[in-house]
mmCIF file of C-alpha atoms in Angstrom:
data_model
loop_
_atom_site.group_PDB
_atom_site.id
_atom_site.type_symbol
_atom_site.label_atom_id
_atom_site.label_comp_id
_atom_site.label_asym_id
_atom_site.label_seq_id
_atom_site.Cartn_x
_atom_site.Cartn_y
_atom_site.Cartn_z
ATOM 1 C CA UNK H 8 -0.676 -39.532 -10.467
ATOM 2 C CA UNK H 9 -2.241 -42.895 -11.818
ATOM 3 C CA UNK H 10 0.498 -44.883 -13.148
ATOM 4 C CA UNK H 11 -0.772 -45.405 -16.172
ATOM 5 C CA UNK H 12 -0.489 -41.658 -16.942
ATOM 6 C CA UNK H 13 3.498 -42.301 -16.299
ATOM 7 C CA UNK H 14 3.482 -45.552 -18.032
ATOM 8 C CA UNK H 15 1.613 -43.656 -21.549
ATOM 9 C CA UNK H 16 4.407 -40.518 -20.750
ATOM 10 C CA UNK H 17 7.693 -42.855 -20.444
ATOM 11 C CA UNK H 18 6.409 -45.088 -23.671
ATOM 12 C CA UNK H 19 6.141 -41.466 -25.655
ATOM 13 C CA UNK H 20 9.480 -40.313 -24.374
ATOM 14 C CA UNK H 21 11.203 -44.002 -25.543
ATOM 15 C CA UNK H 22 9.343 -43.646 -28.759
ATOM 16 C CA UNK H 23 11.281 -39.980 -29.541
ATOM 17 C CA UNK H 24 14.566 -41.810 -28.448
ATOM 18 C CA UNK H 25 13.974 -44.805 -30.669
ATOM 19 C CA UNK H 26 14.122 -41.937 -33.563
ATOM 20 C CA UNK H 27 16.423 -39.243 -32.127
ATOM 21 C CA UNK H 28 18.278 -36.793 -34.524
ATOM 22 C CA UNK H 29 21.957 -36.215 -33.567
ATOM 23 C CA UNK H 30 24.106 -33.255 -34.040
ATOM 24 C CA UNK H 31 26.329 -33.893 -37.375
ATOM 25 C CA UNK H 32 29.339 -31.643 -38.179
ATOM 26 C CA UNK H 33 28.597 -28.197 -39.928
ATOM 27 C CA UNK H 34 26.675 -26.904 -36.867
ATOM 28 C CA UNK H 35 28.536 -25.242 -33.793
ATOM 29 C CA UNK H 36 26.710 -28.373 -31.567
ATOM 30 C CA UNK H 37 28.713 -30.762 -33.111
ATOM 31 C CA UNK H 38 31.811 -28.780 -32.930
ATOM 32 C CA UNK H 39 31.672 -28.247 -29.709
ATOM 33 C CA UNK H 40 30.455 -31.646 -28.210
ATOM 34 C CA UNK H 41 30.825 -34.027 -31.282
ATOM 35 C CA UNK H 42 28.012 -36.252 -32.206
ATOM 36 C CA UNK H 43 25.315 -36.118 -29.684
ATOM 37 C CA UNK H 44 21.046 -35.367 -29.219
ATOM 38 C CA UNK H 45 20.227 -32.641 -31.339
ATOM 39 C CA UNK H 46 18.265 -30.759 -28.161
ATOM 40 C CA UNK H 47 16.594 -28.906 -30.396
ATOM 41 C CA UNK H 48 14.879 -31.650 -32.432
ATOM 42 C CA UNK H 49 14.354 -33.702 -29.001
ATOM 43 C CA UNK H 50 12.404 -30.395 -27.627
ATOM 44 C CA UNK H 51 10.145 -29.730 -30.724
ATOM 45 C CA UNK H 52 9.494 -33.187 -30.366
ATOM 46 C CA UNK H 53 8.495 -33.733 -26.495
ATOM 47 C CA UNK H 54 6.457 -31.042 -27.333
ATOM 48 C CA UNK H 55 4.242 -32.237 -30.427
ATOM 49 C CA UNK H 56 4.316 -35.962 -28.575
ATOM 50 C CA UNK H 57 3.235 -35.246 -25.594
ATOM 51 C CA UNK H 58 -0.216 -33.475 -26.808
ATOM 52 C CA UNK H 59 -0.758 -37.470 -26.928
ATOM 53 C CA UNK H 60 -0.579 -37.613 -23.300
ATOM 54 C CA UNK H 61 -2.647 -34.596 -22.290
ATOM 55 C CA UNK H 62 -5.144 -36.132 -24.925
ATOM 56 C CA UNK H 63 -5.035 -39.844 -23.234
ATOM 57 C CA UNK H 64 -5.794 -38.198 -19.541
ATOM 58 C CA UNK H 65 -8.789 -35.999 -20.666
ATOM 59 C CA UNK H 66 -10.208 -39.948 -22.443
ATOM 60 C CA UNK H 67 -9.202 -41.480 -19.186
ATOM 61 C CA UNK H 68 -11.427 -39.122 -17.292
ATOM 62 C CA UNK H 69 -14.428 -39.588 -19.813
ATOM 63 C CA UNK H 70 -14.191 -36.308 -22.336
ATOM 64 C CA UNK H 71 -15.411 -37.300 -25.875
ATOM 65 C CA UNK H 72 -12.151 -36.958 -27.781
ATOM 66 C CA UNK H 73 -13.484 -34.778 -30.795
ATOM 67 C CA UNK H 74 -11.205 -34.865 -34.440
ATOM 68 C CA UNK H 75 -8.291 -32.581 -34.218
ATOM 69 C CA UNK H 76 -4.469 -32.954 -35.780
ATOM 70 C CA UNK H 77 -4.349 -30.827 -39.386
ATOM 71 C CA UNK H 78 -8.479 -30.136 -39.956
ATOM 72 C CA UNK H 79 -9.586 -29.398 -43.410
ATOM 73 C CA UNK H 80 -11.318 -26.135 -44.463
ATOM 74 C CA UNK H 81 -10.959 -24.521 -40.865
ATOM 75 C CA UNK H 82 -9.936 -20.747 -41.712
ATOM 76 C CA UNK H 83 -10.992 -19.288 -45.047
ATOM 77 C CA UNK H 84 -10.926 -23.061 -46.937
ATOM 78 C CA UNK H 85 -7.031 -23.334 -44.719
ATOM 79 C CA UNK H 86 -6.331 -26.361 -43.053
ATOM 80 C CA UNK H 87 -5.089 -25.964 -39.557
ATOM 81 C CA UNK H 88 -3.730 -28.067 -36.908
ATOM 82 C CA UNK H 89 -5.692 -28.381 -34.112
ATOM 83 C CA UNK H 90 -3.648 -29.713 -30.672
ATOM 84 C CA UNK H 91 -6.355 -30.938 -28.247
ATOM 85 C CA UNK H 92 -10.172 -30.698 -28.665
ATOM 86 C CA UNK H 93 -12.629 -32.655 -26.368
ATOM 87 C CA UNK H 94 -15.901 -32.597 -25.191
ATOM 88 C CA UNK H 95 -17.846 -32.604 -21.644
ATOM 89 C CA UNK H 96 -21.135 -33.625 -21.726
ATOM 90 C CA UNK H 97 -22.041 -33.046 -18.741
ATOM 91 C CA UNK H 98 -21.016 -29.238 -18.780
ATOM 92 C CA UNK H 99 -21.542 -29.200 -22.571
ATOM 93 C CA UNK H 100 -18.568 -27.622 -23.500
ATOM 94 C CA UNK H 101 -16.129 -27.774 -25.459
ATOM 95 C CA UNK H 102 -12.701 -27.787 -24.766
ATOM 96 C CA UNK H 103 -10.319 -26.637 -27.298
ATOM 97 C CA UNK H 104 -6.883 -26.269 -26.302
ATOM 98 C CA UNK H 105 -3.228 -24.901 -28.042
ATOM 99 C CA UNK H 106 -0.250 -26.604 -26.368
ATOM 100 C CA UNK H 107 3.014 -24.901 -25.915
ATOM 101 C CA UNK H 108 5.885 -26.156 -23.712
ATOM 102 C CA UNK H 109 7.299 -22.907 -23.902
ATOM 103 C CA UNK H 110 5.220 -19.486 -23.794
ATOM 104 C CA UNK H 111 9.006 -17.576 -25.024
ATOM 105 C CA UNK H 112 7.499 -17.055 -28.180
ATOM 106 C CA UNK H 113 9.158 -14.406 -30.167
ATOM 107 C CA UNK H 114 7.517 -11.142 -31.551
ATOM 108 C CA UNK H 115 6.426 -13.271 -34.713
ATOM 109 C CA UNK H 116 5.836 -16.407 -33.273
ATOM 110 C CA UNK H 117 3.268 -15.326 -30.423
ATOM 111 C CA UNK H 118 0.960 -12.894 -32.902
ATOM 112 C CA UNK H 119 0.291 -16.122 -34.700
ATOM 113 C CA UNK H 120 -0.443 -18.466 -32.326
ATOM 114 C CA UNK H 121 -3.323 -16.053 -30.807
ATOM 115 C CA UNK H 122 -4.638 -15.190 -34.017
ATOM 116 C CA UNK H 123 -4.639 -18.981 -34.650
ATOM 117 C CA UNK H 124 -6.571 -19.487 -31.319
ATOM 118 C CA UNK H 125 -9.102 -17.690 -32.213
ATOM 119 C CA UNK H 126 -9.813 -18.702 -35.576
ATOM 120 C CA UNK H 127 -10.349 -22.081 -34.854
ATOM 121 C CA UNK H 128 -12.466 -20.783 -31.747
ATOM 122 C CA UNK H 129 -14.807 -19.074 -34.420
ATOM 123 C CA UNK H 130 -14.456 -22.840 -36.011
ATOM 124 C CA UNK H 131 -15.032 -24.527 -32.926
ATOM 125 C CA UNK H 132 -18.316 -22.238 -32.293
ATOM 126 C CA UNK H 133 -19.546 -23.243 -36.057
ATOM 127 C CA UNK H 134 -19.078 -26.649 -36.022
ATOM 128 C CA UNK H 135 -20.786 -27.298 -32.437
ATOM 129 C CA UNK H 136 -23.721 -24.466 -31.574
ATOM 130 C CA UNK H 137 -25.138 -26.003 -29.362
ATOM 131 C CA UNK H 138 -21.742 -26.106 -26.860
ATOM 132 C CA UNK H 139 -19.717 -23.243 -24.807
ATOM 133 C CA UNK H 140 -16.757 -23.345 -25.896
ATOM 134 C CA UNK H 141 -13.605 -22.890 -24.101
ATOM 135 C CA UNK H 142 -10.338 -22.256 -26.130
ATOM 136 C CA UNK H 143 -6.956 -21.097 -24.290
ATOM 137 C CA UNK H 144 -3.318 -21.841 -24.613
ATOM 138 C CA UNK H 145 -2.014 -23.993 -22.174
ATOM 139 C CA UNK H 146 1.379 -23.973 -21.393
ATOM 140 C CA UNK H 147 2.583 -27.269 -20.141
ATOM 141 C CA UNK H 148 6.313 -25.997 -19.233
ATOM 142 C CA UNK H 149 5.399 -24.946 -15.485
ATOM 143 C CA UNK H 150 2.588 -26.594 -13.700
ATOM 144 C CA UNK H 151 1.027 -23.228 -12.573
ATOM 145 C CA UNK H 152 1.672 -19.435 -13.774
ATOM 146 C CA UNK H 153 3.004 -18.761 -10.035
ATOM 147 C CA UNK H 154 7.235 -19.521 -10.624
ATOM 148 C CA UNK H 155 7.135 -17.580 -13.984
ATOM 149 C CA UNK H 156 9.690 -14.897 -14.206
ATOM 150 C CA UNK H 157 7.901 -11.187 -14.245
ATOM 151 C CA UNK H 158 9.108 -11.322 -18.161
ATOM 152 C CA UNK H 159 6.448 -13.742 -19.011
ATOM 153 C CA UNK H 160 3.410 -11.408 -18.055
ATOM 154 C CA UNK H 161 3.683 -8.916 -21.121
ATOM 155 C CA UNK H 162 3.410 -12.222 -23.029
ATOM 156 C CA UNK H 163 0.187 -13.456 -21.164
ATOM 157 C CA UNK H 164 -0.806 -10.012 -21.256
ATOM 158 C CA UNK H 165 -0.614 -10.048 -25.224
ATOM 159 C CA UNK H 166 -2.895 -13.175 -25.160
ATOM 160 C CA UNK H 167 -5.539 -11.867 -22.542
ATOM 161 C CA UNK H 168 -5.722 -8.753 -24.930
ATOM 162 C CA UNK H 169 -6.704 -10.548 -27.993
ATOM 163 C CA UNK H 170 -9.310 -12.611 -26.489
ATOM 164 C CA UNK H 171 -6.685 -15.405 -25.680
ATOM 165 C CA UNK H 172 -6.746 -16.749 -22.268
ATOM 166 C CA UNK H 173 -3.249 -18.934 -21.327
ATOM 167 C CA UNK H 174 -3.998 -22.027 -18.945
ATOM 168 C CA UNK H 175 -1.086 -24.168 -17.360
ATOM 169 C CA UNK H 176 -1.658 -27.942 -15.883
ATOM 170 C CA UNK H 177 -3.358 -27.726 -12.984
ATOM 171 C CA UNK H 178 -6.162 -25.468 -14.936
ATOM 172 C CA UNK H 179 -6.433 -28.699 -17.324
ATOM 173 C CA UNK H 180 -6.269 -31.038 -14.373
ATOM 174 C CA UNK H 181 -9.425 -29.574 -12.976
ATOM 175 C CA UNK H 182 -10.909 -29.169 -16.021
ATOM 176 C CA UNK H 183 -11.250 -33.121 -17.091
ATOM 177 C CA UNK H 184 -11.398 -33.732 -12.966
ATOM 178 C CA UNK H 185 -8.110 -35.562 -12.245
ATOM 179 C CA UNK H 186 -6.148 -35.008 -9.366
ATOM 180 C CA UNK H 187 -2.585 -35.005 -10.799
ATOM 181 C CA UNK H 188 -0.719 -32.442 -7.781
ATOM 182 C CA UNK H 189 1.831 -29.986 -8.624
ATOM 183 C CA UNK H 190 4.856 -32.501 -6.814
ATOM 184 C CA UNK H 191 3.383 -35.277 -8.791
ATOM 185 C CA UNK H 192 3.768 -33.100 -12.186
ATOM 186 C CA UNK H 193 7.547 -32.231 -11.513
ATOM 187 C CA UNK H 194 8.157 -35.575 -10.294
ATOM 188 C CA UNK H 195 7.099 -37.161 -13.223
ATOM 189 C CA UNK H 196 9.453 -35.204 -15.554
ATOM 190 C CA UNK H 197 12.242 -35.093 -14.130
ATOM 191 C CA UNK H 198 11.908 -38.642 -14.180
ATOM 192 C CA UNK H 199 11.541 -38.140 -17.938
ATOM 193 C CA UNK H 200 14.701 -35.992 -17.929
ATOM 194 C CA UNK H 201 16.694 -38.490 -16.166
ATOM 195 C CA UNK H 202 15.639 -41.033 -18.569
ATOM 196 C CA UNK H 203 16.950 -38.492 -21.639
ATOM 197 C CA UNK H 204 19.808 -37.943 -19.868
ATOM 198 C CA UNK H 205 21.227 -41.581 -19.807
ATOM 199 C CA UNK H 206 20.367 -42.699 -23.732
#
């Protein structure tokens, strides 16, 4: 893994620390442990920060970075917030994908995402005809679908039947052509959870 990948993914994780949220009394956290990371803020926010660093790898390998965060008029005049869209020219496609560091989504939770998927697919397909276009989910929490408990498949399953494929690292890895390996991946965040560990 190129060092400045690590550099870009220790800088995000020291930006979230600079603002953490802490557990205050009233909640069963603080009770329990007193005054200390609210994990559940810190997760929610590894996971909207680092669609930064998946973004600054696919630049790094030459995609065209295309506009995405909340998009105007997307769905039926709705805005909607698109994670990671890029282009190849080369292939000319383009790449439009939905981070999640966790595919648990819950019976609500996962409807929504495909359906969201899709719609801004059908966007995607409007706004450049000219392209393939390849949407999918990519779950960043594993670096390929191979250690996921058996549980997980009725969720992929869910995706695959409404037109939703899910993707995991090393899928993105080949996509923008960087050779990031699946010891490197691990490496590199436990090295970020070390670094949570002692702030």
């Amino acid at each position: 893994m190129k060092k400045i990948y690590k550099d870009y993914g220790i800088q995000i994780v020291n930006e979230i620390l600079e603002n953490k949220t802490k557990s205050l009394p009233g909640g069963l956290p603080h009770l329990l442990f007193g005054s200390q990371i609210s994990t559940a803020s810190l997760f929610i926010k590894m996971g909207r920060n680092f669609e930064k660093w998946f973004r600054f790898i696919a630049e790094d390998c030459g995609m065209e970075m295309l506009p995405d965060g909340v998009m105007k008029n997307v769905i039926n005049g709705k805005s909607k917030d698109i994670d990671l869209l890029f282009k190849n020219k080369e292939t000319k496609t383009i790449h439009y994908r939905e981070l999640k560091s966790n595919i648990e989504l819950d019976t609500e939770k996962l409807p929504a995402t495909y359906n969201k998927i899709v719609k801004i697919n059908e966007y995607v397909k409007r706004e450049y005809p000219d392209y393939d276009v390849d949407s999918r989910l990519l779950n960043w929490s594993v670096y390929n679908k191979d250690v996921l408990p058996k549980k997980y498949k009725t969720k992929i399953t869910k995706c695959n039947e409404a037109g939703v494929r899910v993707s995991w690292p090393v899928d993105f890895f080949k996509v923008v052509g960087v050779d990031i390996s699946e010891q490197e991946y691990y490496d590199f965040f436990t090295e970020i959870g070390k670094i949570i560990q002692q702030s």
